[in-house]
Amino acid sequence: MTLLKGKKVDLELAEKNDLPTIKQWANDVEFVGEFEPFDQISLDELEKQHDGRGEGQWYFVEKKDGTKVGYIGHFKSKDCVGIGYMLVKAERGKGYGGEAVQMMVDYLFLHKNIVRVQAETHPDNGASQRVLEKAGFKLEGHIRKSFFSRGVYRDTAMYSILREEWKEPKILPIGHIRK
Ligand SMILES: CC(C)(COP(=O)(O)OP(=O)(O)OC[C@H]1O[C@@H](n2cnc3c(N)ncnc32)[C@H](O)[C@@H]1OP(=O)(O)O)[C@@H](O)C(=O)NCCC(=O)NCCS
């Protein structure tokens, strides 16, 4: 039973038996989208990451009828937390990604002793930048030629939100998660 309940979508922690769904999506060029690196990954490799990950977690983005429409995750990056997210193509542009990002920010600041959440995105990825800005993230600058994808080195746009900029949850009610 999920405890991260939003208005349009819920976030459900991915378990080991969910890895085949992640594999199917991660190896699908339409799902990955035009801006993200596209690396084929085996179930074996996903299981190794799952078993040894420790400092990050992936959640399915689920519609209210339980349909899984994508995933969002958080992972440790130095002394702060990074997030990443993707939705299936047919479900983009309906507000699900924006709500998932806002919920994840609420969750991280409500339940983790951190002062900063960050996200890196392709500078031309307008939808990703928009959902970050709507959730209160600010553009810090561009990290030049920082990842290799589809035959070229690309810049990434670095976004972040600090705890003092977040101030209070926008979607998750305080204390709704069982201790
Ligand atoms: C990025 C992504 C998760 C966003 O989720 P989503 O459900 O489509 O986003 P939402 O519907 O909540 O909001 C999208 C917003 O971006 C806007 N938008 C869409 N395309 C845009 C573009 N090319 N330029 C600028 N804004 C754009 C929409 O108008 C909307 O803003 P609004 O609410 O003010 O109208 C989703 O598009 C996706 O999975 N993309 C492919 C994978 C990916 O790029 N992941 C991010 C990696 S950093």
Tab-separated table of N, CA, C and O in Angstrom, residues 99-174:
chain	number	residue	atom	x	y	z
A	99	GLU	N	3.342	16.680	-10.859
A	99	GLU	CA	2.910	16.335	-9.505
A	99	GLU	C	3.897	15.363	-8.849
A	99	GLU	O	4.193	15.478	-7.652
A	100	ALA	N	4.408	14.413	-9.632
A	100	ALA	CA	5.359	13.450	-9.064
A	100	ALA	C	6.614	14.168	-8.548
A	100	ALA	O	7.123	13.853	-7.468
A	101	VAL	N	7.109	15.143	-9.318
A	101	VAL	CA	8.306	15.882	-8.874
A	101	VAL	C	7.991	16.682	-7.603
A	101	VAL	O	8.756	16.655	-6.633
A	102	GLN	N	6.851	17.345	-7.590
A	102	GLN	CA	6.492	18.126	-6.391
A	102	GLN	C	6.342	17.220	-5.170
A	102	GLN	O	6.803	17.545	-4.070
A	103	MET	N	5.719	16.060	-5.371
A	103	MET	CA	5.542	15.122	-4.245
A	103	MET	C	6.880	14.615	-3.730
A	103	MET	O	7.082	14.457	-2.530
A	104	MET	N	7.784	14.336	-4.671
A	104	MET	CA	9.098	13.829	-4.269
A	104	MET	C	9.850	14.892	-3.468
A	104	MET	O	10.501	14.588	-2.464
A	105	VAL	N	9.741	16.155	-3.897
A	105	VAL	CA	10.393	17.244	-3.155
A	105	VAL	C	9.787	17.356	-1.750
A	105	VAL	O	10.512	17.457	-0.750
A	106	ASP	N	8.462	17.319	-1.661
A	106	ASP	CA	7.811	17.349	-0.337
A	106	ASP	C	8.324	16.196	0.530
A	106	ASP	O	8.698	16.385	1.695
A	107	TYR	N	8.322	15.005	-0.041
A	107	TYR	CA	8.734	13.815	0.707
A	107	TYR	C	10.171	13.960	1.215
A	107	TYR	O	10.461	13.699	2.390
A	108	LEU	N	11.063	14.399	0.333
A	108	LEU	CA	12.484	14.470	0.716
A	108	LEU	C	12.708	15.511	1.814
A	108	LEU	O	13.429	15.261	2.781
A	109	PHE	N	12.083	16.688	1.692
A	109	PHE	CA	12.290	17.707	2.732
A	109	PHE	C	11.534	17.378	4.021
A	109	PHE	O	11.965	17.769	5.112
A	110	LEU	N	10.404	16.650	3.912
A	110	LEU	CA	9.674	16.273	5.127
A	110	LEU	C	10.389	15.181	5.908
A	110	LEU	O	10.322	15.146	7.135
A	111	HIS	N	11.074	14.300	5.189
A	111	HIS	CA	11.531	13.076	5.858
A	111	HIS	C	13.022	12.822	5.813
A	111	HIS	O	13.480	11.824	6.333
A	112	LYS	N	13.767	13.714	5.204
A	112	LYS	CA	15.220	13.525	5.206
A	112	LYS	C	15.894	14.805	5.676
A	112	LYS	O	15.434	15.908	5.357
A	113	ASN	N	16.979	14.615	6.398
A	113	ASN	CA	17.696	15.766	6.953
A	113	ASN	C	18.655	16.323	5.896
A	113	ASN	O	19.867	16.170	5.983
A	114	ILE	N	18.060	16.950	4.879
A	114	ILE	CA	18.854	17.494	3.769
A	114	ILE	C	18.487	18.958	3.575
A	114	ILE	O	17.424	19.404	4.005
A	115	VAL	N	19.367	19.703	2.921
A	115	VAL	CA	19.073	21.120	2.670
A	115	VAL	C	18.941	21.422	1.184
A	115	VAL	O	18.611	22.542	0.799
A	116	ARG	N	19.220	20.419	0.335
A	116	ARG	CA	19.216	20.690	-1.110
A	116	ARG	C	18.773	19.445	-1.888
A	116	ARG	O	19.200	18.327	-1.584
A	117	VAL	N	17.905	19.673	-2.882
A	117	VAL	CA	17.548	18.629	-3.853
A	117	VAL	C	17.940	19.161	-5.227
A	117	VAL	O	17.684	20.332	-5.530
A	118	GLN	N	18.567	18.318	-6.049
A	118	GLN	CA	19.019	18.791	-7.358
A	118	GLN	C	18.558	17.865	-8.480
A	118	GLN	O	18.202	16.706	-8.243
A	119	ALA	N	18.541	18.408	-9.677
A	119	ALA	CA	18.183	17.612	-10.860
A	119	ALA	C	18.950	18.167	-12.043
A	119	ALA	O	19.088	19.380	-12.193
A	120	GLU	N	19.453	17.253	-12.877
A	120	GLU	CA	20.145	17.670	-14.101
A	120	GLU	C	19.294	17.281	-15.291
A	120	GLU	O	18.718	16.188	-15.316
A	121	THR	N	19.215	18.175	-16.268
A	121	THR	CA	18.410	17.873	-17.433
A	121	THR	C	19.061	18.439	-18.684
A	121	THR	O	19.912	19.337	-18.600
A	122	HIS	N	18.661	17.911	-19.835
A	122	HIS	CA	19.179	18.445	-21.101
A	122	HIS	C	18.680	19.885	-21.255
A	122	HIS	O	17.499	20.168	-21.003
A	123	PRO	N	19.549	20.813	-21.674
A	123	PRO	CA	19.131	22.219	-21.787
A	123	PRO	C	17.949	22.435	-22.734
A	123	PRO	O	17.249	23.443	-22.610
A	124	ASP	N	17.684	21.507	-23.671
A	124	ASP	CA	16.544	21.663	-24.585
A	124	ASP	C	15.299	20.927	-24.100
A	124	ASP	O	14.286	20.896	-24.807
A	125	ASN	N	15.373	20.284	-22.938
A	125	ASN	CA	14.238	19.504	-22.444
A	125	ASN	C	13.254	20.435	-21.726
A	125	ASN	O	13.250	20.585	-20.508
A	126	GLY	N	12.399	21.087	-22.551
A	126	GLY	CA	11.486	22.112	-22.021
A	126	GLY	C	10.523	21.578	-20.986
A	126	GLY	O	10.259	22.240	-19.982
A	127	ALA	N	9.968	20.367	-21.208
A	127	ALA	CA	8.985	19.828	-20.256
A	127	ALA	C	9.642	19.558	-18.908
A	127	ALA	O	9.088	19.871	-17.854
A	128	SER	N	10.845	18.993	-18.943
A	128	SER	CA	11.534	18.687	-17.687
A	128	SER	C	11.865	19.981	-16.920
A	128	SER	O	11.678	20.073	-15.705
A	129	GLN	N	12.341	20.986	-17.654
A	129	GLN	CA	12.685	22.253	-16.983
A	129	GLN	C	11.441	22.919	-16.411
A	129	GLN	O	11.471	23.486	-15.334
A	130	ARG	N	10.342	22.812	-17.132
A	130	ARG	CA	9.093	23.428	-16.660
A	130	ARG	C	8.621	22.753	-15.365
A	130	ARG	O	8.225	23.421	-14.427
A	131	VAL	N	8.647	21.414	-15.310
A	131	VAL	CA	8.172	20.763	-14.084
A	131	VAL	C	9.093	21.093	-12.904
A	131	VAL	O	8.628	21.260	-11.771
A	132	LEU	N	10.370	21.244	-13.179
A	132	LEU	CA	11.290	21.611	-12.085
A	132	LEU	C	10.991	23.028	-11.602
A	132	LEU	O	10.901	23.289	-10.393
A	133	GLU	N	10.824	23.951	-12.547
A	133	GLU	CA	10.563	25.349	-12.152
A	133	GLU	C	9.237	25.461	-11.410
A	133	GLU	O	9.131	26.188	-10.420
A	134	LYS	N	8.218	24.700	-11.855
A	134	LYS	CA	6.923	24.753	-11.155
A	134	LYS	C	7.030	24.213	-9.729
A	134	LYS	O	6.269	24.596	-8.849
A	135	ALA	N	7.984	23.303	-9.518
A	135	ALA	CA	8.186	22.749	-8.171
A	135	ALA	C	9.126	23.624	-7.336
A	135	ALA	O	9.455	23.272	-6.199
A	136	GLY	N	9.569	24.746	-7.895
A	136	GLY	CA	10.386	25.684	-7.113
A	136	GLY	C	11.882	25.589	-7.332
A	136	GLY	O	12.658	26.260	-6.658
A	137	PHE	N	12.303	24.737	-8.279
A	137	PHE	CA	13.739	24.624	-8.564
A	137	PHE	C	14.220	25.870	-9.305
A	137	PHE	O	13.468	26.488	-10.061
A	138	LYS	N	15.503	26.182	-9.113
A	138	LYS	CA	16.127	27.294	-9.834
A	138	LYS	C	17.267	26.759	-10.703
A	138	LYS	O	17.986	25.849	-10.283
A	139	LEU	N	17.427	27.387	-11.863
A	139	LEU	CA	18.539	27.016	-12.740
A	139	LEU	C	19.830	27.600	-12.173
A	139	LEU	O	19.921	28.807	-11.934
A	140	GLU	N	20.825	26.731	-11.954
A	140	GLU	CA	22.114	27.207	-11.428
A	140	GLU	C	23.096	27.517	-12.543
A	140	GLU	O	23.975	28.355	-12.397
A	141	GLY	N	22.976	26.760	-13.648
A	141	GLY	CA	23.917	26.948	-14.747
A	141	GLY	C	24.033	25.666	-15.536
A	141	GLY	O	23.303	24.696	-15.292
A	142	HIS	N	24.942	25.665	-16.487
A	142	HIS	CA	25.120	24.499	-17.348
A	142	HIS	C	26.457	23.824	-17.061
A	142	HIS	O	27.479	24.491	-16.926
A	143	ILE	N	26.397	22.494	-16.949
A	143	ILE	CA	27.613	21.712	-16.749
A	143	ILE	C	28.045	21.256	-18.146
A	143	ILE	O	27.349	20.446	-18.771
A	144	ARG	N	29.159	21.780	-18.610
A	144	ARG	CA	29.512	21.613	-20.017
A	144	ARG	C	30.024	20.212	-20.331
A	144	ARG	O	30.835	19.666	-19.611
A	145	LYS	N	29.491	19.660	-21.420
A	145	LYS	CA	29.920	18.357	-21.958
A	145	LYS	C	30.054	17.302	-20.859
A	145	LYS	O	31.061	16.620	-20.753
A	146	SER	N	29.000	17.204	-20.041
A	146	SER	CA	29.124	16.343	-18.866
A	146	SER	C	28.539	14.954	-19.064
A	146	SER	O	28.694	14.100	-18.208
A	147	PHE	N	27.828	14.709	-20.179
A	147	PHE	CA	27.453	13.309	-20.416
A	147	PHE	C	27.421	13.002	-21.903
A	147	PHE	O	27.187	13.875	-22.738
A	148	PHE	N	27.673	11.717	-22.193
A	148	PHE	CA	27.797	11.264	-23.572
A	148	PHE	C	26.523	10.541	-23.956
A	148	PHE	O	26.101	9.610	-23.284
A	149	SER	N	25.883	10.976	-25.028
A	149	SER	CA	24.635	10.356	-25.448
A	149	SER	C	24.470	10.493	-26.945
A	149	SER	O	24.689	11.570	-27.502
A	150	ARG	N	24.081	9.386	-27.582
A	150	ARG	CA	23.798	9.372	-29.018
A	150	ARG	C	24.939	9.971	-29.841
A	150	ARG	O	24.740	10.771	-30.749
A	151	GLY	N	26.156	9.624	-29.439
A	151	GLY	CA	27.331	9.965	-30.225
A	151	GLY	C	27.967	11.315	-29.950
A	151	GLY	O	28.971	11.659	-30.573
A	152	VAL	N	27.390	12.097	-29.028
A	152	VAL	CA	28.011	13.400	-28.738
A	152	VAL	C	28.036	13.672	-27.232
A	152	VAL	O	27.186	13.173	-26.485
A	153	TYR	N	29.024	14.468	-26.833
A	153	TYR	CA	29.034	14.959	-25.457
A	153	TYR	C	28.063	16.125	-25.349
A	153	TYR	O	28.053	17.024	-26.201
A	154	ARG	N	27.228	16.109	-24.304
A	154	ARG	CA	26.192	17.126	-24.145
A	154	ARG	C	26.359	17.877	-22.832
A	154	ARG	O	26.880	17.338	-21.856
A	155	ASP	N	25.865	19.115	-22.829
A	155	ASP	CA	25.786	19.882	-21.587
A	155	ASP	C	24.561	19.405	-20.796
A	155	ASP	O	23.621	18.870	-21.366
A	156	THR	N	24.569	19.633	-19.493
A	156	THR	CA	23.344	19.462	-18.711
A	156	THR	C	23.038	20.772	-18.000
A	156	THR	O	23.952	21.542	-17.679
A	157	ALA	N	21.755	21.011	-17.798
A	157	ALA	CA	21.320	22.179	-17.016
A	157	ALA	C	21.130	21.710	-15.577
A	157	ALA	O	20.408	20.732	-15.339
A	158	MET	N	21.809	22.376	-14.645
A	158	MET	CA	21.723	21.972	-13.234
A	158	MET	C	20.675	22.831	-12.520
A	158	MET	O	20.773	24.056	-12.496
A	159	TYR	N	19.684	22.154	-11.958
A	159	TYR	CA	18.621	22.819	-11.191
A	159	TYR	C	18.701	22.377	-9.733
A	159	TYR	O	19.093	21.236	-9.450
A	160	SER	N	18.288	23.259	-8.829
A	160	SER	CA	18.221	22.857	-7.414
A	160	SER	C	17.147	23.647	-6.690
A	160	SER	O	16.734	24.726	-7.137
A	161	ILE	N	16.724	23.076	-5.576
A	161	ILE	CA	15.848	23.794	-4.640
A	161	ILE	C	16.431	23.587	-3.244
A	161	ILE	O	16.825	22.455	-2.892
A	162	LEU	N	16.512	24.665	-2.477
A	162	LEU	CA	17.028	24.591	-1.109
A	162	LEU	C	15.856	24.500	-0.126
A	162	LEU	O	14.743	24.944	-0.431
A	163	ARG	N	16.138	23.954	1.043
A	163	ARG	CA	15.073	23.791	2.037
A	163	ARG	C	14.387	25.126	2.340
A	163	ARG	O	13.158	25.198	2.443
A	164	GLU	N	15.160	26.219	2.450
A	164	GLU	CA	14.524	27.498	2.784
A	164	GLU	C	13.648	28.030	1.653
A	164	GLU	O	12.767	28.853	1.868
A	165	GLU	N	13.891	27.554	0.425
A	165	GLU	CA	13.035	27.965	-0.694
A	165	GLU	C	11.748	27.128	-0.740
A	165	GLU	O	10.728	27.564	-1.264
A	166	TRP	N	11.839	25.898	-0.211
A	166	TRP	CA	10.681	24.995	-0.216
A	166	TRP	C	9.657	25.412	0.850
A	166	TRP	O	8.468	25.476	0.579
A	167	LYS	N	10.114	25.701	2.048
A	167	LYS	CA	9.317	26.192	3.183
A	167	LYS	C	8.243	25.229	3.697
A	167	LYS	O	8.194	24.909	4.859
A	168	GLU	N	7.314	24.762	2.853
A	168	GLU	CA	6.263	23.871	3.345
A	168	GLU	C	5.766	22.974	2.206
A	168	GLU	O	5.886	23.335	1.032
A	169	PRO	N	5.182	21.803	2.561
A	169	PRO	CA	4.728	20.889	1.503
A	169	PRO	C	3.584	21.481	0.696
A	169	PRO	O	2.724	22.171	1.237
A	170	LYS	N	3.589	21.178	-0.619
A	170	LYS	CA	2.509	21.664	-1.482
A	170	LYS	C	1.488	20.555	-1.758
A	170	LYS	O	0.353	20.835	-2.078
A	171	ILE	N	1.921	19.303	-1.652
A	171	ILE	CA	0.992	18.207	-1.953
A	171	ILE	C	0.847	17.248	-0.772
A	171	ILE	O	-0.254	16.971	-0.329
A	172	LEU	N	1.960	16.754	-0.252
A	172	LEU	CA	1.850	15.789	0.845
A	172	LEU	C	1.537	16.512	2.140
A	172	LEU	O	2.199	17.482	2.478
A	173	PRO	N	0.526	16.047	2.899
A	173	PRO	CA	0.265	16.653	4.197
A	173	PRO	C	1.354	16.289	5.197
A	173	PRO	O	1.867	15.165	5.177
A	174	ILE	N	1.722	17.216	6.070
A	174	ILE	CA	2.741	16.943	7.090
A	174	ILE	C	2.252	15.788	7.963
A	174	ILE	O	1.109	15.756	8.382
